[in-house]
PDB file of C-alpha atoms in Angstrom:
ATOM      1  CA  MET A 754       4.111 -68.279 -97.803  1.00 32.00           C
ATOM      2  CA  SER A 755       4.332 -64.512 -97.617  1.00 41.00           C
ATOM      3  CA  ASP A 756       6.190 -62.886-100.499  1.00 53.00           C
ATOM      4  CA  HIS A 757       9.564 -61.527 -99.337  1.00 65.00           C
ATOM      5  CA  TYR A 758      12.458 -60.240-101.415  1.00 66.00           C
ATOM      6  CA  TYR A 759      14.302 -63.424-100.320  1.00 67.00           C
ATOM      7  CA  SER A 760      11.578 -65.655-101.841  1.00 76.00           C
ATOM      8  CA  SER A 761      12.936 -67.703-104.741  1.00 84.00           C
ATOM      9  CA  LYS A 762       9.861 -67.003-106.899  1.00 85.00           C
ATOM     10  CA  PRO A 763       8.129 -63.734-106.016  1.00 85.00           C
ATOM     11  CA  GLU A 764       4.438 -63.750-106.939  1.00 84.00           C
ATOM     12  CA  THR A 765       3.911 -60.009-106.587  1.00 89.00           C
ATOM     13  CA  ALA A 766       2.634 -58.413-109.814  1.00 91.00           C
ATOM     14  CA  HIS A 767       5.408 -56.909-111.916  1.00 93.00           C
ATOM     15  CA  ASN A 768       5.921 -53.155-111.684  1.00 93.00           C
ATOM     16  CA  LYS A 769       9.187 -52.415-113.463  1.00 95.00           C
ATOM     17  CA  GLN A 770      10.869 -49.048-113.232  1.00 97.00           C
ATOM     18  CA  THR A 771      14.233 -47.690-114.299  1.00 96.00           C
ATOM     19  CA  LEU A 772      16.297 -45.691-111.842  1.00 96.00           C
ATOM     20  CA  THR A 773      19.498 -43.718-112.199  1.00 97.00           C
ATOM     21  CA  ALA A 774      22.042 -44.029-109.400  1.00 98.00           C
ATOM     22  CA  ASP A 775      25.380 -42.273-109.043  1.00 98.00           C
ATOM     23  CA  LEU A 776      27.694 -44.779-107.381  1.00 98.00           C
ATOM     24  CA  ARG A 777      31.479 -44.299-106.984  1.00 98.00           C
ATOM     25  CA  GLY A 778      31.536 -41.831-109.870  1.00 98.00           C
ATOM     26  CA  PHE A 779      29.521 -44.017-112.233  1.00 98.00           C
ATOM     27  CA  SER A 780      26.030 -43.059-113.369  1.00 98.00           C
ATOM     28  CA  LEU A 781      24.225 -46.388-113.460  1.00 98.00           C
ATOM     29  CA  LYS A 782      20.897 -47.084-115.121  1.00 98.00           C
ATOM     30  CA  LEU A 783      19.162 -49.769-113.040  1.00 98.00           C
ATOM     31  CA  THR A 784      15.852 -51.471-113.757  1.00 98.00           C
ATOM     32  CA  SER A 785      14.012 -52.725-110.670  1.00 97.00           C
ATOM     33  CA  ASP A 786      10.667 -54.415-110.088  1.00 96.00           C
ATOM     34  CA  ALA A 787       8.165 -55.309-107.396  1.00 94.00           C
ATOM     35  CA  GLY A 788       9.162 -58.329-105.299  1.00 93.00           C
ATOM     36  CA  VAL A 789      12.851 -57.386-105.068  1.00 95.00           C
ATOM     37  CA  PHE A 790      14.799 -55.632-102.318  1.00 93.00           C
ATOM     38  CA  SER A 791      14.705 -51.817-102.287  1.00 94.00           C
ATOM     39  CA  LYS A 792      12.753 -51.569-105.528  1.00 93.00           C
ATOM     40  CA  ASN A 793      12.377 -47.771-105.463  1.00 95.00           C
ATOM     41  CA  GLY A 794      16.062 -46.905-105.296  1.00 96.00           C
ATOM     42  CA  VAL A 795      19.442 -48.112-104.084  1.00 97.00           C
ATOM     43  CA  ASP A 796      19.118 -48.417-100.302  1.00 96.00           C
ATOM     44  CA  TYR A 797      21.310 -46.404 -97.977  1.00 97.00           C
ATOM     45  CA  GLY A 798      23.129 -49.446 -96.564  1.00 97.00           C
ATOM     46  CA  SER A 799      24.184 -50.606-100.025  1.00 98.00           C
ATOM     47  CA  ARG A 800      25.422 -47.090-100.795  1.00 98.00           C
ATOM     48  CA  VAL A 801      27.542 -47.027 -97.623  1.00 98.00           C
ATOM     49  CA  LEU A 802      29.034 -50.420 -98.557  1.00 98.00           C
ATOM     50  CA  ILE A 803      29.684 -49.334-102.151  1.00 98.00           C
ATOM     51  CA  ASP A 804      31.463 -46.184-100.945  1.00 98.00           C
ATOM     52  CA  ALA A 805      33.654 -48.186 -98.538  1.00 98.00           C
ATOM     53  CA  MET A 806      34.535 -51.350-100.474  1.00 98.00           C
ATOM     54  CA  ASP A 807      38.138 -51.789-101.612  1.00 98.00           C
ATOM     55  CA  LEU A 808      38.734 -54.212-104.478  1.00 98.00           C
ATOM     56  CA  THR A 809      42.448 -53.514-104.981  1.00 96.00           C
ATOM     57  CA  GLY A 810      44.114 -56.551-106.537  1.00 96.00           C
ATOM     58  CA  ALA A 811      40.946 -58.678-106.487  1.00 98.00           C
ATOM     59  CA  LYS A 812      40.612 -61.027-109.448  1.00 98.00           C
ATOM     60  CA  ALA A 813      37.497 -62.860-108.235  1.00 98.00           C
ATOM     61  CA  VAL A 814      34.709 -60.981-106.451  1.00 98.00           C
ATOM     62  CA  LEU A 815      31.385 -62.338-105.158  1.00 98.00           C
ATOM     63  CA  ASP A 816      28.245 -60.310-104.359  1.00 98.00           C
ATOM     64  CA  VAL A 817      25.930 -62.389-102.127  1.00 98.00           C
ATOM     65  CA  GLY A 818      22.269 -61.325-102.259  1.00 97.00           C
ATOM     66  CA  CYS A 819      22.902 -59.085-105.249  1.00 98.00           C
ATOM     67  CA  GLY A 820      19.291 -57.976-105.761  1.00 97.00           C
ATOM     68  CA  TYR A 821      19.005 -56.093-109.054  1.00 98.00           C
ATOM     69  CA  GLY A 822      22.739 -55.492-108.989  1.00 98.00           C
ATOM     70  CA  PRO A 823      23.930 -52.112-107.659  1.00 98.00           C
ATOM     71  CA  ILE A 824      26.805 -53.487-105.543  1.00 98.00           C
ATOM     72  CA  GLY A 825      28.062 -56.092-108.021  1.00 98.00           C
ATOM     73  CA  ILE A 826      27.726 -53.830-111.055  1.00 98.00           C
ATOM     74  CA  THR A 827      29.634 -51.041-109.305  1.00 98.00           C
ATOM     75  CA  ALA A 828      32.299 -53.599-108.331  1.00 98.00           C
ATOM     76  CA  ALA A 829      32.566 -54.697-111.980  1.00 98.00           C
ATOM     77  CA  LYS A 830      33.013 -51.053-113.045  1.00 98.00           C
ATOM     78  CA  LEU A 831      35.649 -50.421-110.352  1.00 98.00           C
ATOM     79  CA  ALA A 832      37.595 -53.605-111.102  1.00 98.00           C
ATOM     80  CA  PRO A 833      37.247 -54.268-114.851  1.00 97.00           C
ATOM     81  CA  GLU A 834      40.067 -56.852-114.773  1.00 97.00           C
ATOM     82  CA  SER A 835      38.172 -58.965-112.222  1.00 98.00           C
ATOM     83  CA  ILE A 836      35.300 -61.402-112.650  1.00 98.00           C
ATOM     84  CA  VAL A 837      32.383 -60.425-110.425  1.00 98.00           C
ATOM     85  CA  THR A 838      29.963 -63.238-109.605  1.00 98.00           C
ATOM     86  CA  MET A 839      26.548 -62.079-108.418  1.00 98.00           C
ATOM     87  CA  ILE A 840      24.102 -64.433-106.714  1.00 98.00           C
ATOM     88  CA  ASP A 841      20.614 -64.129-105.243  1.00 97.00           C
ATOM     89  CA  ILE A 842      17.875 -66.580-104.238  1.00 95.00           C
ATOM     90  CA  ASN A 843      15.249 -64.387-105.937  1.00 96.00           C
ATOM     91  CA  GLU A 844      14.878 -65.345-109.617  1.00 96.00           C
ATOM     92  CA  ARG A 845      13.306 -61.987-110.465  1.00 97.00           C
ATOM     93  CA  ALA A 846      16.288 -60.161-108.947  1.00 97.00           C
ATOM     94  CA  VAL A 847      18.687 -62.382-110.921  1.00 98.00           C
ATOM     95  CA  GLU A 848      16.924 -61.589-114.219  1.00 98.00           C
ATOM     96  CA  LEU A 849      17.058 -57.862-113.417  1.00 98.00           C
ATOM     97  CA  ALA A 850      20.746 -58.053-112.451  1.00 98.00           C
ATOM     98  CA  ARG A 851      21.537 -59.737-115.790  1.00 98.00           C
ATOM     99  CA  HIS A 852      19.612 -57.045-117.642  1.00 98.00           C
ATOM    100  CA  ASN A 853      21.336 -54.302-115.630  1.00 98.00           C
ATOM    101  CA  ALA A 854      24.796 -55.778-116.245  1.00 98.00           C
ATOM    102  CA  ILE A 855      24.138 -55.526-119.991  1.00 98.00           C
ATOM    103  CA  GLN A 856      22.568 -52.066-119.627  1.00 98.00           C
ATOM    104  CA  ASN A 857      25.691 -50.810-117.816  1.00 98.00           C
ATOM    105  CA  GLN A 858      28.241 -52.535-120.095  1.00 98.00           C
ATOM    106  CA  VAL A 859      29.656 -54.979-117.533  1.00 98.00           C
ATOM    107  CA  SER A 860      28.243 -58.249-118.884  1.00 97.00           C
ATOM    108  CA  SER A 861      31.756 -59.269-120.062  1.00 97.00           C
ATOM    109  CA  ASN A 862      33.154 -59.406-116.498  1.00 98.00           C
ATOM    110  CA  THR A 863      30.071 -60.518-114.545  1.00 98.00           C
ATOM    111  CA  VAL A 864      28.515 -63.937-113.941  1.00 98.00           C
ATOM    112  CA  ILE A 865      25.000 -63.848-112.457  1.00 98.00           C
ATOM    113  CA  LYS A 866      23.265 -66.906-111.001  1.00 98.00           C
ATOM    114  CA  GLN A 867      20.315 -67.874-108.839  1.00 97.00           C
ATOM    115  CA  SER A 868      21.496 -69.452-105.597  1.00 97.00           C
ATOM    116  CA  ASP A 869      20.363 -70.207-102.064  1.00 95.00           C
ATOM    117  CA  ARG A 870      23.185 -68.488-100.215  1.00 96.00           C
ATOM    118  CA  LEU A 871      26.516 -69.720-101.724  1.00 97.00           C
ATOM    119  CA  GLU A 872      25.230 -73.056-103.033  1.00 97.00           C
ATOM    120  CA  VAL A 873      26.040 -72.521-106.732  1.00 97.00           C
ATOM    121  CA  VAL A 874      29.626 -71.413-106.116  1.00 98.00           C
ATOM    122  CA  ARG A 875      30.545 -74.363-103.897  1.00 92.00           C
ATOM    123  CA  ASN A 876      33.726 -75.174-105.870  1.00 92.00           C
ATOM    124  CA  GLN A 877      34.963 -71.587-106.212  1.00 98.00           C
ATOM    125  CA  VAL A 878      37.061 -69.230-104.107  1.00 98.00           C
ATOM    126  CA  PHE A 879      37.065 -65.431-104.131  1.00 98.00           C
ATOM    127  CA  ASP A 880      39.429 -62.646-103.117  1.00 98.00           C
ATOM    128  CA  VAL A 881      36.596 -60.382-101.980  1.00 98.00           C
ATOM    129  CA  ILE A 882      33.032 -61.223-100.950  1.00 98.00           C
ATOM    130  CA  LEU A 883      30.503 -58.392-100.583  1.00 98.00           C
ATOM    131  CA  THR A 884      27.106 -58.671 -98.927  1.00 98.00           C
ATOM    132  CA  ASN A 885      24.203 -56.570 -97.768  1.00 97.00           C
ATOM    133  CA  PRO A 886      22.689 -59.614 -96.036  1.00 95.00           C
ATOM    134  CA  PRO A 887      18.936 -60.365 -95.930  1.00 90.00           C
ATOM    135  CA  ILE A 888      18.367 -59.290 -92.314  1.00 88.00           C
ATOM    136  CA  ARG A 889      14.650 -60.120 -92.455  1.00 86.00           C
ATOM    137  CA  ALA A 890      15.462 -63.717 -93.332  1.00 88.00           C
ATOM    138  CA  GLY A 891      16.732 -64.069 -89.750  1.00 90.00           C
ATOM    139  CA  LYS A 892      19.980 -64.261 -87.829  1.00 92.00           C
ATOM    140  CA  ASP A 893      20.570 -67.956 -88.629  1.00 94.00           C
ATOM    141  CA  ILE A 894      20.512 -67.275 -92.379  1.00 94.00           C
ATOM    142  CA  VAL A 895      22.740 -64.202 -92.046  1.00 95.00           C
ATOM    143  CA  HIS A 896      25.300 -66.032 -89.892  1.00 96.00           C
ATOM    144  CA  SER A 897      25.283 -69.011 -92.280  1.00 97.00           C
ATOM    145  CA  ILE A 898      26.210 -66.591 -95.087  1.00 97.00           C
ATOM    146  CA  PHE A 899      29.226 -65.507 -92.999  1.00 98.00           C
ATOM    147  CA  GLU A 900      30.211 -69.160 -92.438  1.00 98.00           C
ATOM    148  CA  GLN A 901      29.881 -70.046 -96.121  1.00 98.00           C
ATOM    149  CA  ALA A 902      31.759 -66.881 -97.123  1.00 98.00           C
ATOM    150  CA  TYR A 903      34.683 -67.909 -94.914  1.00 98.00           C
ATOM    151  CA  GLU A 904      34.880 -71.256 -96.745  1.00 98.00           C
ATOM    152  CA  HIS A 905      34.897 -69.510-100.133  1.00 98.00           C
ATOM    153  CA  LEU A 906      37.588 -66.910 -99.463  1.00 98.00           C
ATOM    154  CA  THR A 907      41.218 -67.157-100.449  1.00 98.00           C
ATOM    155  CA  VAL A 908      43.678 -66.890 -97.552  1.00 97.00           C
ATOM    156  CA  GLY A 909      44.087 -63.146 -97.008  1.00 97.00           C
ATOM    157  CA  GLY A 910      40.772 -62.524 -98.773  1.00 98.00           C
ATOM    158  CA  SER A 911      38.118 -60.354 -97.164  1.00 98.00           C
ATOM    159  CA  LEU A 912      34.393 -60.338 -96.504  1.00 98.00           C
ATOM    160  CA  TRP A 913      32.721 -56.903 -96.553  1.00 98.00           C
ATOM    161  CA  ILE A 914      29.349 -56.566 -94.805  1.00 98.00           C
ATOM    162  CA  VAL A 915      26.893 -53.752 -94.177  1.00 98.00           C
ATOM    163  CA  ILE A 916      24.563 -54.130 -91.206  1.00 97.00           C
ATOM    164  CA  GLN A 917      22.593 -51.729 -89.035  1.00 95.00           C
ATOM    165  CA  LYS A 918      23.405 -51.483 -85.361  1.00 91.00           C
ATOM    166  CA  LYS A 919      19.756 -52.027 -84.414  1.00 91.00           C
ATOM    167  CA  GLN A 920      19.483 -55.034 -86.762  1.00 91.00           C
ATOM    168  CA  GLY A 921      22.264 -57.068 -85.208  1.00 91.00           C
ATOM    169  CA  ALA A 922      25.621 -55.384 -85.899  1.00 94.00           C
ATOM    170  CA  PRO A 923      27.067 -56.254 -82.445  1.00 94.00           C
ATOM    171  CA  SER A 924      26.204 -59.972 -82.728  1.00 95.00           C
ATOM    172  CA  ALA A 925      27.385 -60.019 -86.375  1.00 96.00           C
ATOM    173  CA  LYS A 926      30.759 -58.590 -85.313  1.00 96.00           C
ATOM    174  CA  GLU A 927      31.018 -61.174 -82.535  1.00 97.00           C
ATOM    175  CA  LYS A 928      30.242 -63.976 -85.008  1.00 97.00           C
ATOM    176  CA  LEU A 929      32.868 -62.695 -87.451  1.00 98.00           C
ATOM    177  CA  GLU A 930      35.491 -62.386 -84.714  1.00 98.00           C
ATOM    178  CA  SER A 931      34.912 -66.019 -83.757  1.00 98.00           C
ATOM    179  CA  MET A 932      35.848 -67.114 -87.306  1.00 97.00           C
ATOM    180  CA  PHE A 933      38.157 -64.626 -89.009  1.00 98.00           C
ATOM    181  CA  LYS A 934      41.707 -63.697 -88.028  1.00 96.00           C
ATOM    182  CA  TYR A 935      41.047 -59.957 -88.297  1.00 97.00           C
ATOM    183  CA  VAL A 936      37.804 -57.940 -88.172  1.00 98.00           C
ATOM    184  CA  GLU A 937      37.556 -54.163 -88.436  1.00 98.00           C
ATOM    185  CA  GLU A 938      34.736 -51.661 -88.513  1.00 97.00           C
ATOM    186  CA  VAL A 939      35.714 -49.704 -91.620  1.00 98.00           C
ATOM    187  CA  THR A 940      33.117 -46.969 -91.279  1.00 98.00           C
ATOM    188  CA  LYS A 941      29.717 -46.152 -89.821  1.00 96.00           C
ATOM    189  CA  ASP A 942      27.027 -43.881 -91.179  1.00 97.00           C
ATOM    190  CA  LYS A 943      23.485 -43.245 -89.875  1.00 95.00           C
ATOM    191  CA  GLY A 944      23.473 -46.454 -87.833  1.00 95.00           C
ATOM    192  CA  TYR A 945      24.956 -48.586 -90.626  1.00 97.00           C
ATOM    193  CA  ARG A 946      28.226 -50.373 -89.874  1.00 97.00           C
ATOM    194  CA  ILE A 947      30.666 -51.638 -92.491  1.00 98.00           C
ATOM    195  CA  PHE A 948      32.746 -54.593 -91.314  1.00 98.00           C
ATOM    196  CA  ARG A 949      35.708 -56.050 -93.166  1.00 98.00           C
ATOM    197  CA  ALA A 950      36.699 -59.551 -92.031  1.00 98.00           C
ATOM    198  CA  GLU A 951      39.996 -60.958 -93.306  1.00 98.00           C
ATOM    199  CA  LYS A 952      40.640 -64.681 -93.551  1.00 97.00           C
TER     200      LYS A 952
END
């Protein structure tokens, strides 16, 4: 099998590096590695989502496909009273996210687990779910994340997604509109769309 960032056990040789990222007014120190998504710096789509996301009143937040943690860690900084659960299929990404949560002093309000989509949180519900979905894993996987997210949201809770227009934003919006009571395009930037879908 070829080694993608959505592999559960990347076999690429380690090549750790520490980056600094300024996200929502926080200067985060993030360690990344080969075999994880956007290893050389926080990708533009994640930045657009981080800038847009609203966690007002959220007590339970979920970051699906957390990678080494920029979205979830920023969420934990923005909403210190909440518990932010971060999940990823990639065990290397999960280890890095745990390390980065400690490095950025948010380990007390984060829970980080390896999971194929939302498998490990099957008995939990969340007020806000955030995802920069693994587009390269294919449309079926991405749409199944939307379906599982719907099941794990509180009534009135919202799913926040970043997706590029050329990588399926129109069909993603259509899928969301078939499930959620309200879907809005919150912002767009350089081809990236941020959708908020409310249950």
